[in-house]
GROMACS .gro file of C-alpha atoms in nm:
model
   95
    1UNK     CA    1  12.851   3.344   6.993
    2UNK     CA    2  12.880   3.530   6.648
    3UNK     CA    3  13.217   3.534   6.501
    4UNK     CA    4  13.407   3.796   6.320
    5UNK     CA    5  13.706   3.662   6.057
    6UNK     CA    6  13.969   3.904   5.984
    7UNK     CA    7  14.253   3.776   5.722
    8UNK     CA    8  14.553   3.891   5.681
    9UNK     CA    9  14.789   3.814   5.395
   10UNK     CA   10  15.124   3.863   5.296
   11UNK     CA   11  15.111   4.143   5.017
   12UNK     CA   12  15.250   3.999   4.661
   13UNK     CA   13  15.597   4.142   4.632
   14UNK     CA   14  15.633   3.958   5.022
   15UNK     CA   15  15.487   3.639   4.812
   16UNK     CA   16  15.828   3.525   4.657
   17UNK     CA   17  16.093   3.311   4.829
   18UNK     CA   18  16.349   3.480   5.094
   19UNK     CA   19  16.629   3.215   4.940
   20UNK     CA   20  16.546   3.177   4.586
   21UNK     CA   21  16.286   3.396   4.475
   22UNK     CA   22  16.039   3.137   4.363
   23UNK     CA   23  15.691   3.228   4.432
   24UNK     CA   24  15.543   3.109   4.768
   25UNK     CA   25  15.198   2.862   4.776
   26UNK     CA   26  14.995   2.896   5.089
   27UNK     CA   27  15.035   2.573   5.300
   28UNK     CA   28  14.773   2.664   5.604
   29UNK     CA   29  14.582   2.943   5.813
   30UNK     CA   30  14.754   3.022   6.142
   31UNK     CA   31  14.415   3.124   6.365
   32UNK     CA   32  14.412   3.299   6.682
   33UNK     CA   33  14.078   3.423   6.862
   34UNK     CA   34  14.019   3.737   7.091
   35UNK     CA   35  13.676   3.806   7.283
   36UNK     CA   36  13.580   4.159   7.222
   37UNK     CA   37  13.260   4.298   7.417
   38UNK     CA   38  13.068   4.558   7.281
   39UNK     CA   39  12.824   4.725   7.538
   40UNK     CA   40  12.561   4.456   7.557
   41UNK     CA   41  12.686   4.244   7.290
   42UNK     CA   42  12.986   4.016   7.263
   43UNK     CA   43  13.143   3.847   6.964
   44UNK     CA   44  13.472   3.630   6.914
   45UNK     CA   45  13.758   3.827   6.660
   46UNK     CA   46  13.868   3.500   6.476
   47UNK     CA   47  14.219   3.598   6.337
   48UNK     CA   48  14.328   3.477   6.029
   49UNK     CA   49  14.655   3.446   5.897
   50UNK     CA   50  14.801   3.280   5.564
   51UNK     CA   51  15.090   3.067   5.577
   52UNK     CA   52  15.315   3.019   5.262
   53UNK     CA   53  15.620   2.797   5.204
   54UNK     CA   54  15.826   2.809   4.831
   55UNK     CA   55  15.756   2.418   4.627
   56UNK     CA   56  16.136   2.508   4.416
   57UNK     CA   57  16.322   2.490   4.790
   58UNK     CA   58  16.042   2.203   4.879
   59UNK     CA   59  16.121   2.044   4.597
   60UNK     CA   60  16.540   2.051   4.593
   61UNK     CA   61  16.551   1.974   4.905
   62UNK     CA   62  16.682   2.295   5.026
   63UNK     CA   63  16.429   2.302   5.285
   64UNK     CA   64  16.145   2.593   5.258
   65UNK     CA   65  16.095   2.854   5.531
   66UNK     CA   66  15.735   2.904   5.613
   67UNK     CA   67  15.634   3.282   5.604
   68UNK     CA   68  15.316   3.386   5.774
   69UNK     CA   69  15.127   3.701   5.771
   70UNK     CA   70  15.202   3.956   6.028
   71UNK     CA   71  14.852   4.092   6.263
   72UNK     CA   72  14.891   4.400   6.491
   73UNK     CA   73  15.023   4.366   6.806
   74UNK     CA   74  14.813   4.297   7.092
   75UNK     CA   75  14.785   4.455   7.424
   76UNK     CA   76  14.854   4.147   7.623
   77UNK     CA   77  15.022   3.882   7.436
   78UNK     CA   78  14.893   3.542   7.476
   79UNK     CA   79  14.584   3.710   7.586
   80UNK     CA   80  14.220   3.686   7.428
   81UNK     CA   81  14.127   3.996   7.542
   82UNK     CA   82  14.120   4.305   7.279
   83UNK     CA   83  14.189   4.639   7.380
   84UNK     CA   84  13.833   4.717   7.409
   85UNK     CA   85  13.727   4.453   7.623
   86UNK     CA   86  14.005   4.517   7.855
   87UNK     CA   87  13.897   4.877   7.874
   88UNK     CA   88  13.542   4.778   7.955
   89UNK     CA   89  13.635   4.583   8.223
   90UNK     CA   90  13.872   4.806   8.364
   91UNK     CA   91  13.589   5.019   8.368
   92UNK     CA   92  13.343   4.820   8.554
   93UNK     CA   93  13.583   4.762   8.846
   94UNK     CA   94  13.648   5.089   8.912
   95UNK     CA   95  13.204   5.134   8.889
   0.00000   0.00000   0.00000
């Protein structure tokens, strides 16, 4: 099945530490996926987003926090279904 990647990233000021105001390194990718169907065509939305954790607190043992990038909400939480594929379901059923 093709596959879509959307990233999302913290924006720069957001990229400096909460407790000391070092600047964050990423440490991962936190991925989600989501089926979305397109009238005869379906692809998987492969969510993307960039984790970040401060080396100063890492490294002075005050313990980093690990900030990730915020996505939009989704209609059903937990859920793989986008908003459009629930719609087209919704509806066939009723069809």
């Amino acid at each position: 099945m093709p596959r879509e990647v959307i990233e999302y990233d913290l924006s720069e000021d957001a990229k400096a530490c909460p407790c000391c105001q070092g600047e964050l390194h990423a440490i991962g990718i936190e991925t989600s996926e989501q089926l979305e169907i397109i009238p005869k065509q379906v692809k998987v939305l492969c969510h993307e987003r960039k984790k970040y954790a401060c080396r100063h607190c890492e490294n002075h043992g005050e313990g980093s926090k690990i900030i990730t990038a915020l996505m939009p909400r989704q209609p059903l939480p937990g859920s793989i279904a986008t908003a459009g594929t629930l719609a087209t379901i919704s509806t066939q059923k009723i069809s």
